[in-house]
Short mmCIF file of C-alpha atoms in Angstrom, two decimals:
data_model
loop_
_atom_site.label_atom_id
_atom_site.label_comp_id
_atom_site.label_asym_id
_atom_site.label_seq_id
_atom_site.Cartn_x
_atom_site.Cartn_y
_atom_site.Cartn_z
CA MET A 1 142.43 132.54 84.25
CA THR A 2 139.03 131.23 85.61
CA SER A 3 137.75 127.95 84.02
CA PRO A 4 134.10 128.45 82.46
CA PRO A 5 131.47 126.77 84.86
CA GLY A 6 130.61 122.98 84.48
CA PRO A 7 127.41 121.55 83.45
CA PRO A 8 124.80 121.94 86.49
CA ALA A 9 124.74 118.63 88.28
CA PRO A 10 121.31 116.45 87.75
CA THR A 11 118.50 117.18 90.26
CA SER A 12 117.93 114.71 93.11
CA SER A 13 115.71 113.82 95.65
CA PRO A 14 117.49 114.21 99.61
CA GLU A 15 117.40 110.51 99.10
CA GLY A 16 119.79 110.41 96.33
CA THR A 17 117.98 109.20 93.12
CA SER A 18 118.62 111.39 90.37
CA ALA A 19 116.08 113.12 87.92
CA VAL A 20 118.19 111.02 85.10
CA GLN A 21 117.44 107.82 86.63
CA ALA A 22 113.68 108.42 86.94
CA VAL A 23 113.45 110.19 83.41
CA ALA A 24 114.79 106.87 82.25
CA TRP A 25 112.27 104.83 84.39
CA LEU A 26 109.51 106.50 82.45
CA HIS A 27 111.24 105.79 79.31
CA THR A 28 110.83 102.04 79.63
CA ALA A 29 106.90 102.60 79.15
CA ARG A 30 105.34 100.23 77.14
CA PHE A 31 101.58 99.44 76.35
CA LEU A 32 100.15 96.68 78.70
CA THR A 33 96.16 96.48 78.16
CA THR A 34 92.98 98.77 77.63
CA ALA A 35 90.10 98.23 79.42
CA PRO A 36 86.70 99.46 78.68
CA ARG A 37 85.21 98.51 81.87
CA LEU A 38 86.82 98.09 85.48
CA GLU A 39 86.23 94.32 85.57
CA HIS A 40 88.39 94.01 82.65
CA LEU A 41 91.23 95.48 84.58
CA PRO A 42 93.91 92.93 85.32
CA GLU A 43 94.58 92.34 89.30
CA LEU A 44 98.16 94.12 89.70
CA ASP A 45 100.55 93.68 92.86
CA VAL A 46 102.81 96.68 91.45
CA PRO A 47 101.98 100.66 92.34
CA GLU A 48 99.61 102.06 89.82
CA ILE A 49 99.62 105.72 89.11
CA ALA A 50 96.57 107.26 87.47
CA PHE A 51 96.38 110.15 85.37
CA VAL A 52 92.94 112.06 84.83
CA GLY A 53 91.91 115.46 83.51
CA ARG A 54 89.52 117.42 81.30
CA SER A 55 89.88 116.05 77.78
CA ASN A 56 91.46 119.52 76.47
CA ALA A 57 93.86 119.78 79.12
CA GLY A 58 96.78 118.02 77.60
CA LYS A 59 96.68 114.68 79.38
CA SER A 60 98.21 112.63 76.32
CA THR A 61 100.72 115.06 75.69
CA CYS A 62 102.09 115.09 78.91
CA ILE A 63 101.89 111.43 79.15
CA ASN A 64 103.92 111.46 75.97
CA THR A 65 106.28 113.63 76.84
CA LEU A 66 107.02 112.08 80.57
CA THR A 67 107.44 108.54 78.66
CA GLN A 68 109.30 110.24 75.57
CA GLN A 69 107.11 108.09 73.28
CA LYS A 70 104.99 110.45 70.96
CA ARG A 71 102.39 107.85 70.71
CA LEU A 72 101.93 105.95 73.56
CA ALA A 73 98.99 107.97 74.87
CA PHE A 74 96.54 108.35 72.03
CA ALA A 75 95.20 111.67 71.62
CA SER A 76 91.83 111.11 69.43
CA LYS A 77 90.93 113.44 66.62
CA THR A 78 87.68 113.92 68.76
CA PRO A 79 88.13 114.96 72.26
CA GLY A 80 86.40 113.11 74.64
CA ARG A 81 85.83 109.70 72.35
CA THR A 82 88.36 107.91 74.18
CA GLN A 83 86.53 105.57 76.69
CA ALA A 84 88.48 103.09 78.13
CA ILE A 85 91.65 102.80 80.98
CA ASN A 86 94.88 102.51 79.43
CA LEU A 87 97.38 100.89 81.16
CA PHE A 88 101.15 101.20 80.52
CA ALA A 89 103.89 98.92 82.45
CA LEU A 90 107.28 100.54 83.56
CA GLY A 91 110.39 98.73 84.33
CA LYS A 92 113.71 98.22 83.12
CA GLN A 93 114.72 94.61 80.97
CA GLY A 94 111.06 94.02 80.74
CA LEU A 95 110.34 93.62 84.18
CA THR A 96 107.10 95.29 85.58
CA ASP A 97 107.89 97.40 88.63
CA ALA A 98 105.18 100.21 88.48
CA VAL A 99 102.00 100.87 86.03
CA LEU A 100 100.65 104.03 84.56
CA ALA A 101 96.80 104.57 84.21
CA ASP A 102 95.78 106.91 81.35
CA LEU A 103 91.87 107.75 82.29
CA PRO A 104 89.55 108.82 79.78
CA GLY A 105 89.65 112.42 79.48
CA TYR A 106 86.22 114.04 80.93
CA GLY A 107 83.95 117.22 80.36
CA TYR A 108 84.19 117.62 76.54
CA ALA A 109 80.67 118.94 75.43
CA ALA A 110 80.46 116.55 72.51
CA VAL A 111 80.15 113.65 74.34
CA PRO A 112 76.44 112.46 74.91
CA LYS A 113 75.56 113.18 78.36
CA GLN A 114 74.64 109.72 79.30
CA ASP A 115 78.09 108.57 78.12
CA LYS A 116 79.42 111.46 80.50
CA LEU A 117 77.94 110.08 83.58
CA ARG A 118 78.84 106.66 82.55
CA TRP A 119 82.44 107.16 82.54
CA GLN A 120 82.31 109.95 85.86
CA GLN A 121 80.86 106.49 87.76
CA VAL A 122 83.51 104.23 86.02
CA MET A 123 86.26 106.72 86.99
CA ALA A 124 84.66 107.37 90.51
CA ASN A 125 84.61 103.53 90.95
CA TYR A 126 88.45 103.16 89.87
CA LEU A 127 89.58 106.16 92.10
CA VAL A 128 88.19 104.79 95.10
CA THR A 129 88.29 101.02 94.82
CA ARG A 130 91.43 100.29 92.93
CA PRO A 131 93.61 98.58 95.13
CA ASN A 132 97.07 99.05 94.00
CA LEU A 133 96.68 102.82 92.91
CA VAL A 134 99.56 104.77 95.04
CA GLY A 135 99.31 108.08 93.17
CA VAL A 136 97.09 110.86 90.98
CA VAL A 137 98.41 113.21 88.45
CA MET A 138 95.83 115.81 87.22
CA MET A 139 96.46 117.55 84.11
CA VAL A 140 94.65 121.38 84.44
CA ASP A 141 95.32 124.07 81.69
CA PRO A 142 96.13 126.94 83.87
CA ARG A 143 94.45 129.57 81.39
CA HIS A 144 91.28 127.93 82.95
CA GLY A 145 92.14 126.64 85.92
CA LEU A 146 90.41 124.15 87.82
CA THR A 147 86.78 123.23 86.91
CA GLU A 148 83.80 121.94 88.72
CA LEU A 149 84.33 118.54 87.28
CA ASP A 150 88.00 118.65 88.55
CA GLU A 151 86.77 119.75 92.00
CA ILE A 152 84.37 116.78 92.12
CA LEU A 153 86.99 114.48 91.17
CA LEU A 154 89.11 115.77 94.10
CA GLU A 155 86.16 115.47 96.50
CA VAL A 156 86.14 112.07 95.12
CA ILE A 157 89.64 110.97 96.01
CA ARG A 158 89.81 113.13 99.22
CA PRO A 159 89.32 110.62 101.27
CA ARG A 160 92.10 108.39 100.20
CA VAL A 161 94.80 111.39 100.03
CA GLU A 162 93.97 111.57 103.65
CA GLU A 163 94.91 107.63 103.94
CA GLY A 164 98.02 108.20 102.10
CA LEU A 165 97.11 108.70 98.33
CA LYS A 166 99.72 110.62 96.57
CA PHE A 167 98.28 113.42 94.49
CA LEU A 168 100.04 116.14 91.95
CA VAL A 169 98.48 118.91 90.04
CA LEU A 170 100.39 119.89 86.69
CA LEU A 171 99.85 122.83 85.27
CA THR A 172 100.10 122.03 81.77
CA LYS A 173 100.80 124.33 78.64
CA ALA A 174 102.73 126.35 81.03
CA ASP A 175 104.66 127.97 78.07
CA LYS A 176 101.83 130.11 77.01
CA LEU A 177 101.97 131.99 80.31
CA ASN A 178 104.30 134.77 81.28
CA ARG A 179 106.19 134.75 84.66
CA SER A 180 103.33 136.80 86.43
CA GLU A 181 100.46 134.93 85.17
CA ALA A 182 102.51 131.61 85.87
CA ASN A 183 102.71 132.56 89.57
CA LYS A 184 98.99 133.50 90.11
CA ALA A 185 98.02 130.15 88.24
CA LEU A 186 100.15 128.02 90.84
CA SER A 187 99.07 130.14 93.72
CA ILE A 188 95.35 129.55 93.01
CA ALA A 189 95.77 126.02 92.39
CA ARG A 190 97.39 125.46 95.65
CA LEU A 191 94.53 127.22 97.58
CA GLN A 192 92.04 124.83 95.33
CA THR A 193 93.95 121.64 96.18
CA ALA A 194 94.02 122.74 99.90
CA GLY A 195 97.91 123.04 99.57
CA GLY A 196 98.63 119.87 97.19
CA ALA A 197 101.72 119.47 95.25
CA VAL A 198 101.17 122.00 92.03
CA LYS A 199 103.90 122.16 89.44
CA LEU A 200 104.21 123.79 86.21
CA PHE A 201 104.44 121.55 82.93
CA SER A 202 105.24 122.32 79.25
CA ALA A 203 105.58 119.52 76.72
CA LEU A 204 107.15 122.50 74.17
CA LYS A 205 109.79 123.62 76.47
CA LYS A 206 110.05 120.15 78.47
CA GLN A 207 109.60 122.40 81.64
CA GLY A 208 108.99 120.13 85.21
CA VAL A 209 109.72 116.95 83.21
CA GLU A 210 112.35 116.20 85.82
CA GLU A 211 110.62 117.51 88.40
CA ALA A 212 107.29 115.11 87.69
CA SER A 213 109.54 112.20 86.76
CA LEU A 214 111.31 112.19 90.40
CA LEU A 215 108.32 112.47 92.28
CA LEU A 216 106.17 109.49 90.29
CA TRP A 217 109.60 107.47 90.75
CA HIS A 218 109.47 108.16 94.67
CA TRP A 219 105.78 107.35 94.31
CA ALA A 220 106.41 104.34 93.15
CA HIS A 221 109.21 103.48 95.12
CA PRO A 222 108.97 104.32 98.75
CA GLU A 223 111.21 101.89 99.92
CA THR A 224 114.08 102.77 97.58
CA PRO A 225 116.87 105.70 98.28
#
């Protein structure tokens, strides 16, 4: 009699770190500080990973899903009103070995134009000058694709990407797409990002959580197998 198949082996990178370890690492996330201006950001010597995206792209939900915390990243009832950079520390036993940066959502129509322009400049300065920034995760609603503002942000970070800055596009709300729509969205996004890393993500179905977690782990620990 043939034995039933066992549980699938955990996803792992070629170097050996399992997705289970990477997911557990993200679950250590805790609030560090909030900075309404760049000069209020603390100087840190650990790797920093920034999360960016339009106000309605599901950025807060994505961060909360990856860290398995319901309200770590605050989703304002009025999208676009969160006007600060929020930092979250990562690391076991209370030690900080990396930081997540939640940047304000951009592009929401209800935000006054002067506020939009100010925050676009703040974000651009952060992405260009933050010395310990090692990677950027952009959330995109695949039903709308990359917008003009998304493409502007890509242009801002392109010089740093060419110098080694890691970059990932997460197509959020993937559960709202059928297989054909998902494949089409992936193809279009890869073209728009010139072959950059693009993955489907669904907070509802936990799709893409392990893949994204493993990628972020290796961004923050390039020297660790």
